[in-house]
Coordinates of C-alpha atoms in Angstrom, one line a residue:
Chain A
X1 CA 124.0 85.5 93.6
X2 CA 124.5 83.0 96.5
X3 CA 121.3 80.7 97.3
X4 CA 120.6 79.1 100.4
X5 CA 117.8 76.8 100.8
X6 CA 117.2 75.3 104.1
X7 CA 115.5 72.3 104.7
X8 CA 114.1 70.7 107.4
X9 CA 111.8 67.2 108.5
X10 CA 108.6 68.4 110.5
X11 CA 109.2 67.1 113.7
X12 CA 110.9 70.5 114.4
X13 CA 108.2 72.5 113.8
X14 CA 107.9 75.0 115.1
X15 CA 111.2 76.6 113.3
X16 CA 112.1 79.4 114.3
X17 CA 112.7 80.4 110.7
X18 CA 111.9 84.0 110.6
X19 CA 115.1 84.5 113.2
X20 CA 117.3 81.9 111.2
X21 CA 116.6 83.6 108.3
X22 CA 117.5 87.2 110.1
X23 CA 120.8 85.6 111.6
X24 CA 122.0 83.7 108.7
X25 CA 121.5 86.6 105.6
X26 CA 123.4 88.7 108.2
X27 CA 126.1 86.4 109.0
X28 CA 127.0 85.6 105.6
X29 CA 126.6 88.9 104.0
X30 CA 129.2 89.6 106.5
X31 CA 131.5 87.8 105.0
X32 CA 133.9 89.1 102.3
X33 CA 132.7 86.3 99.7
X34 CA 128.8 88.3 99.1
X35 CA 129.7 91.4 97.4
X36 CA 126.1 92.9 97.9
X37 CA 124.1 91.8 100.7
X38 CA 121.0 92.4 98.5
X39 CA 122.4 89.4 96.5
X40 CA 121.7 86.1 99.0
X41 CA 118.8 84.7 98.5
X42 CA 117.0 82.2 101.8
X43 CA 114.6 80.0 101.7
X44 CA 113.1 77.3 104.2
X45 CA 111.9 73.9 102.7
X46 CA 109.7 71.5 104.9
X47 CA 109.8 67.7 104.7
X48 CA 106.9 66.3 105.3
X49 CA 107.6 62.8 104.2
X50 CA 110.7 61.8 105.5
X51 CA 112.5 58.7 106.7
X52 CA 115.9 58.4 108.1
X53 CA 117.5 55.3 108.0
X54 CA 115.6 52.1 109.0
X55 CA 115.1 52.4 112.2
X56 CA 111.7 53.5 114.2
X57 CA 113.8 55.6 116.1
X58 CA 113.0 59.9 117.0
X59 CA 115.1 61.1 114.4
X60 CA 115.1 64.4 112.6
X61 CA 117.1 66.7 110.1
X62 CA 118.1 69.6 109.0
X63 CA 120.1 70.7 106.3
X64 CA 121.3 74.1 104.4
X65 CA 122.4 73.8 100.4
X66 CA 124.6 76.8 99.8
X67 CA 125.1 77.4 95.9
X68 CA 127.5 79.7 95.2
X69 CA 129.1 80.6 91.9
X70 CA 132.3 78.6 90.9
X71 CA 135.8 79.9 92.0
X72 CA 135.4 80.4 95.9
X73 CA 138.7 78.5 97.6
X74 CA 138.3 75.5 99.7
X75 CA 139.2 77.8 102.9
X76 CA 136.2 80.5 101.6
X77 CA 133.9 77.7 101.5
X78 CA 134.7 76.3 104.9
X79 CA 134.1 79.3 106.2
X80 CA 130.6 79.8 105.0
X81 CA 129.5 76.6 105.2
X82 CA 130.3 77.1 109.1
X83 CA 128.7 80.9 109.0
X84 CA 125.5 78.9 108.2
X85 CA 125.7 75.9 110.6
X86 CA 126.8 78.2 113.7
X87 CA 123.0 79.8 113.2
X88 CA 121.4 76.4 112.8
X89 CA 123.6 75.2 115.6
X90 CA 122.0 77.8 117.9
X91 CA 118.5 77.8 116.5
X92 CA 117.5 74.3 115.7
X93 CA 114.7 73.1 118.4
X94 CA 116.2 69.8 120.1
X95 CA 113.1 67.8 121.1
X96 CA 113.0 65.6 123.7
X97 CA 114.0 62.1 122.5
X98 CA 114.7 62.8 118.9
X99 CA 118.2 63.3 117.7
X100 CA 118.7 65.7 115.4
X101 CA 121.0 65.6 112.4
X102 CA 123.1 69.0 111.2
X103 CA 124.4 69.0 107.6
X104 CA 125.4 72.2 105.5
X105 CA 126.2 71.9 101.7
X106 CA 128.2 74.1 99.6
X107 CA 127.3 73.6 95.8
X108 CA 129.6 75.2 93.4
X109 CA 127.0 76.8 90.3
X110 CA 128.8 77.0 86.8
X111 CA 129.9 80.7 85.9
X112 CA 130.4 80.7 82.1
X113 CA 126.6 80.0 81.7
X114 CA 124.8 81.6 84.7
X115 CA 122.2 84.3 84.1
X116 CA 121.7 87.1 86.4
X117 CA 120.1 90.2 86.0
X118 CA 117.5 93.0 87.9
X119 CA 114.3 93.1 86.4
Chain B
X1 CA 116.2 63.8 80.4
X2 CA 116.3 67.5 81.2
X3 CA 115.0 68.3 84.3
X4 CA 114.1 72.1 84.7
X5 CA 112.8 73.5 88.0
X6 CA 111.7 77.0 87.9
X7 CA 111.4 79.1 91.9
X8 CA 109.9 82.0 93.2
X9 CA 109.3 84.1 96.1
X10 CA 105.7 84.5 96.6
X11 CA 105.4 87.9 96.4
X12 CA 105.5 87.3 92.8
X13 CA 101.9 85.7 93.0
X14 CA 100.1 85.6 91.1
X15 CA 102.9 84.0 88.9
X16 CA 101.7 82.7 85.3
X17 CA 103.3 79.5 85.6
X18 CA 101.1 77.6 82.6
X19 CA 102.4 80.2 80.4
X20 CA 105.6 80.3 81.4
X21 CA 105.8 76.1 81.4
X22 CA 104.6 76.4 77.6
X23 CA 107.2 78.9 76.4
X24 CA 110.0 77.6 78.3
X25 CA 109.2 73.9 77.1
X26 CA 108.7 75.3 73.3
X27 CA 111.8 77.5 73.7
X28 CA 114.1 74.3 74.9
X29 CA 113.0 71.4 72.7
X30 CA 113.2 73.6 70.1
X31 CA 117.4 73.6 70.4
X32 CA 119.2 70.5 68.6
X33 CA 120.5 69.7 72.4
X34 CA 117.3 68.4 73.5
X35 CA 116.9 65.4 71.3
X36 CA 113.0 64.6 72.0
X37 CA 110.6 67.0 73.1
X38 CA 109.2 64.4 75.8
X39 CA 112.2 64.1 77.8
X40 CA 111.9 68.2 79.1
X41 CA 110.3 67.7 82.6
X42 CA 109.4 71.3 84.3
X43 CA 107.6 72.3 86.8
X44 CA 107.4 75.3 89.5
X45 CA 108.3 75.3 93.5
X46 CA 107.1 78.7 95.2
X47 CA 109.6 79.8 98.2
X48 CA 107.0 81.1 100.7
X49 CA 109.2 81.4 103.9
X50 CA 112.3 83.9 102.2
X51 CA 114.4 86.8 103.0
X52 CA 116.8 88.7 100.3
X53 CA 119.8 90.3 102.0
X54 CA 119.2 92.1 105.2
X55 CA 117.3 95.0 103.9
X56 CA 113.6 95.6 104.6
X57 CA 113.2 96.6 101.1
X58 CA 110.6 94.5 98.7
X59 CA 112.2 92.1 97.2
X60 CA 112.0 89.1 94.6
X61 CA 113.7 86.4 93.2
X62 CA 112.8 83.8 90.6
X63 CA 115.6 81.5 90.0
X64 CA 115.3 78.6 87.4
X65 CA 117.8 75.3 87.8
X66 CA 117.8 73.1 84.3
X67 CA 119.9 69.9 85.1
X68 CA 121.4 67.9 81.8
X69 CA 123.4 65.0 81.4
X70 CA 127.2 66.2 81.1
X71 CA 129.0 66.9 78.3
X72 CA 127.1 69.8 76.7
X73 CA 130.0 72.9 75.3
X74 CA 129.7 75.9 77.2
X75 CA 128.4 77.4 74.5
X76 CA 125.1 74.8 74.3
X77 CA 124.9 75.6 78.0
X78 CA 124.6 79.4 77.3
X79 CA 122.4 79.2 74.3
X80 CA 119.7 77.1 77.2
X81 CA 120.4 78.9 79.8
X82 CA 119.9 82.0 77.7
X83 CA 116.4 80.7 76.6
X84 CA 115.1 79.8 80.0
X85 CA 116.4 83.7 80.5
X86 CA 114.2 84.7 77.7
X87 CA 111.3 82.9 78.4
X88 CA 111.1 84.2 82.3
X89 CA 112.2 88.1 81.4
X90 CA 109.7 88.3 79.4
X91 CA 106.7 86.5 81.9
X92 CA 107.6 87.3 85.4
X93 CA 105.7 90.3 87.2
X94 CA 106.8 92.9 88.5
X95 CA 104.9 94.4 91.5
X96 CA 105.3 98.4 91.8
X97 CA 108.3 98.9 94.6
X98 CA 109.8 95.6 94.3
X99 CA 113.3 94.5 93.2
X100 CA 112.9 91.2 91.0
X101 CA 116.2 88.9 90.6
X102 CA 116.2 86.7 87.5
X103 CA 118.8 84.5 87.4
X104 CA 119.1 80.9 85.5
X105 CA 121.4 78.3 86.2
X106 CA 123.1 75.0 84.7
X107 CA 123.5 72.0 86.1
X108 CA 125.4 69.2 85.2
X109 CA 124.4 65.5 86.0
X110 CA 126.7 62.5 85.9
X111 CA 126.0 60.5 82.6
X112 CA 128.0 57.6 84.0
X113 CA 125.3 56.9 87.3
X114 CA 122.2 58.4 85.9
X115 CA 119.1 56.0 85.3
X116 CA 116.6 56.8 83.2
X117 CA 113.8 54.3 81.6
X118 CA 110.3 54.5 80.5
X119 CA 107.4 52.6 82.7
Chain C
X1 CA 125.5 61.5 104.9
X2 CA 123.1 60.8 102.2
X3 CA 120.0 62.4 101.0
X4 CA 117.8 60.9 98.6
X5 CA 114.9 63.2 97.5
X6 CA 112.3 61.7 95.5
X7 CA 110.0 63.7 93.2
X8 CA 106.9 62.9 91.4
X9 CA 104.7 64.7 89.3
X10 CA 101.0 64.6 91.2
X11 CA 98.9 62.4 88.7
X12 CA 100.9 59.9 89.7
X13 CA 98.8 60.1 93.1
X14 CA 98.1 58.2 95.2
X15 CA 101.9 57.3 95.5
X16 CA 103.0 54.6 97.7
X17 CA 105.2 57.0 99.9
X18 CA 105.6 55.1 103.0
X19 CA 106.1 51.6 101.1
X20 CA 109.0 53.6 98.8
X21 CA 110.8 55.0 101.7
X22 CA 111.4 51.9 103.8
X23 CA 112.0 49.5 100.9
X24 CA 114.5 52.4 99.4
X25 CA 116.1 52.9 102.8
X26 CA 116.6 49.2 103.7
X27 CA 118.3 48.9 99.9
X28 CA 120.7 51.7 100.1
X29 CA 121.3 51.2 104.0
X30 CA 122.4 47.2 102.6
X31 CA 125.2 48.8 100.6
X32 CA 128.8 48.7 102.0
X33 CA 128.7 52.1 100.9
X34 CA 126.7 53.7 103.4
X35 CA 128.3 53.3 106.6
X36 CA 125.6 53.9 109.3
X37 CA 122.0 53.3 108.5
X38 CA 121.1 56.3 110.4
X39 CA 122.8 58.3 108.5
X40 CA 120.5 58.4 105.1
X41 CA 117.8 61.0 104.7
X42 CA 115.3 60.6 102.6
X43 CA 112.0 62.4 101.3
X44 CA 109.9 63.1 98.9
X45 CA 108.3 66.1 97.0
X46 CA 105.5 66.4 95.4
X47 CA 105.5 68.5 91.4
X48 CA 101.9 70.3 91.3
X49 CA 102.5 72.4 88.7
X50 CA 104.4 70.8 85.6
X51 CA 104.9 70.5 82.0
X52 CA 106.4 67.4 80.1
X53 CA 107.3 68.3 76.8
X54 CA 105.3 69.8 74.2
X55 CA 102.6 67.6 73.7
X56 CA 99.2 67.3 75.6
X57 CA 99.7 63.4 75.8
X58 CA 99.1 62.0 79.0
X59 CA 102.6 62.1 80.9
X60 CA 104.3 61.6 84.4
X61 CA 107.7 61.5 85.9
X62 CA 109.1 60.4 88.9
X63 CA 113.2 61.2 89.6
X64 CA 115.3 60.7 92.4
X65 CA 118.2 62.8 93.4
X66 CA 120.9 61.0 95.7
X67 CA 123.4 63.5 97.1
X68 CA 126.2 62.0 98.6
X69 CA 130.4 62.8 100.0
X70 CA 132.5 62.9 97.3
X71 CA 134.8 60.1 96.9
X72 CA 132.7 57.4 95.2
X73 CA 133.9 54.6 92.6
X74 CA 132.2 55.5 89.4
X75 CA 131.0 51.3 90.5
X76 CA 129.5 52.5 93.8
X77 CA 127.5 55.3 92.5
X78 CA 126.1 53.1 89.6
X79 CA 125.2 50.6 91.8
X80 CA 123.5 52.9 94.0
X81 CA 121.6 54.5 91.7
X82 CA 120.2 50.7 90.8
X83 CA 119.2 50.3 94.0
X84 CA 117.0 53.3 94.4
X85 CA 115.8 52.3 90.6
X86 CA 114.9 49.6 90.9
X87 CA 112.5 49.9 94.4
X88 CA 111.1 53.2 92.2
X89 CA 110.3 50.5 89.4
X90 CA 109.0 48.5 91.5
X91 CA 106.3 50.9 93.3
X92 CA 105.6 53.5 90.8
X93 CA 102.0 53.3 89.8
X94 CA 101.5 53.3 86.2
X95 CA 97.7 55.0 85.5
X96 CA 96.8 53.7 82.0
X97 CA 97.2 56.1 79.1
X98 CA 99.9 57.7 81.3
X99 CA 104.1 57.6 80.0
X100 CA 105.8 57.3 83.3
X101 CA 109.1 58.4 83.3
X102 CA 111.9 57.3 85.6
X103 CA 115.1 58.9 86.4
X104 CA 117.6 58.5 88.7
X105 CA 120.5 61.2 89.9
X106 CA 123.3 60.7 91.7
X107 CA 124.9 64.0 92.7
X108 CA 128.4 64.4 94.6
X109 CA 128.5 66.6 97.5
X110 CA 131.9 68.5 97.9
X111 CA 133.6 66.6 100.9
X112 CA 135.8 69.4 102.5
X113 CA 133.3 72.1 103.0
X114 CA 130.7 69.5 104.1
X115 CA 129.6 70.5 107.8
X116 CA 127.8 67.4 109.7
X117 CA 126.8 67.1 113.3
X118 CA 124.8 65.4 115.6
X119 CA 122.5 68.1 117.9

């Protein structure tokens, strides 16, 4: 059920996403919290028109949106939210002169109405 | 004021999205929680860069998110999510060897912040 | 911490992007709420493939989502959600026999799980 989008402004191209993508299923599927590794669902976003903040400055982002269904603890959600930005941490490109920014999002889905199924 | 945005993997390609926009918009105005049909806003996103689990098996998702001002029972929520459900079980392909995920969630927006207007 | 992403539906080309992201940036960056101008992300995305409604009237939305920490006076977050509303009405084009829609989401991000770091 989990979904992870990753998003990212396109001063870091190139991404290495095919290897995030490798690192990051496998880290979290890991994890006790995904039942069925065949469950989490990654994705990679691009920004193409981005600003950040006001200043003229190098600056870039990236940022992972975990949605989970409701009724993981506080301590299970740390923990993934740091499975995913460990694998960013080490991936990310760093180019020169441009600081980049690292955020990862947990979103908690609502249970009593989801729908999931195998078609 | 509903917002719906409906994902897939593109391996789903070649998807029928005007279909699919025309059912799912009949299907939701027609419920007494969706006051005017004009407010429904849909549209489609395609995930091209994805992986599902670890496995090199084929694989697909399509995952639709329908965001509503709060305060709908969980029952209203079901019956909508139910008929995005509907409308996408019946519409999405199913390439020969692939694993297709359906799944629909609900989203609740804050009525207190949210701005909404007609230009 | 923030991130403002700003959708459109694409008749509403040619959108004043660049105009929209510094005005929008400079008014949310002004707000005692948002701590370090560097910190706000914003972008925009682009809906190519959409359906308003039920009726074959000429039609277009634009809606902003602003994710921020948790925490936030029900005050703050309205008055946020002004700001970014009111540099939208401004700069939204408004093609004649088109209904323009506006919205506006503010969207709390869960605080505790929240990973952020500078690369």
């Amino acid at each position: 059920m989990p979904h992870l989008v990753i998003e990212y402004s396109d001063n870091l191209r190139p991404f290495p996403e095919a290897q995030v993508l490798e690192a990051v299923n496998a880290s979290l599927t890991s994890s006790p919290e995904i039942l069925a590794e065949s469950d989490l669902k990654s994705r990679f976003a691009t920004a193409e028109r981005f600003a950040i903040g006001t200043q003229p400055a190098g600056r870039a982002f990236v940022h992972a949106q975990l949605r989970l269904l409701s009724g993981r603890t506080p301590e299970a959600k740390q923990d993934l939210a740091g499975r995913v930005g460990a694998v960013l941490r080490e991936h990310t490109p760093r180019p020169a002169g441009v600081m980049v920014q690292l955020s990862v999002e947990i979103v908690d889905m609502d249970r009593a109405s989801y729908v999931k199924e195998k078609l």
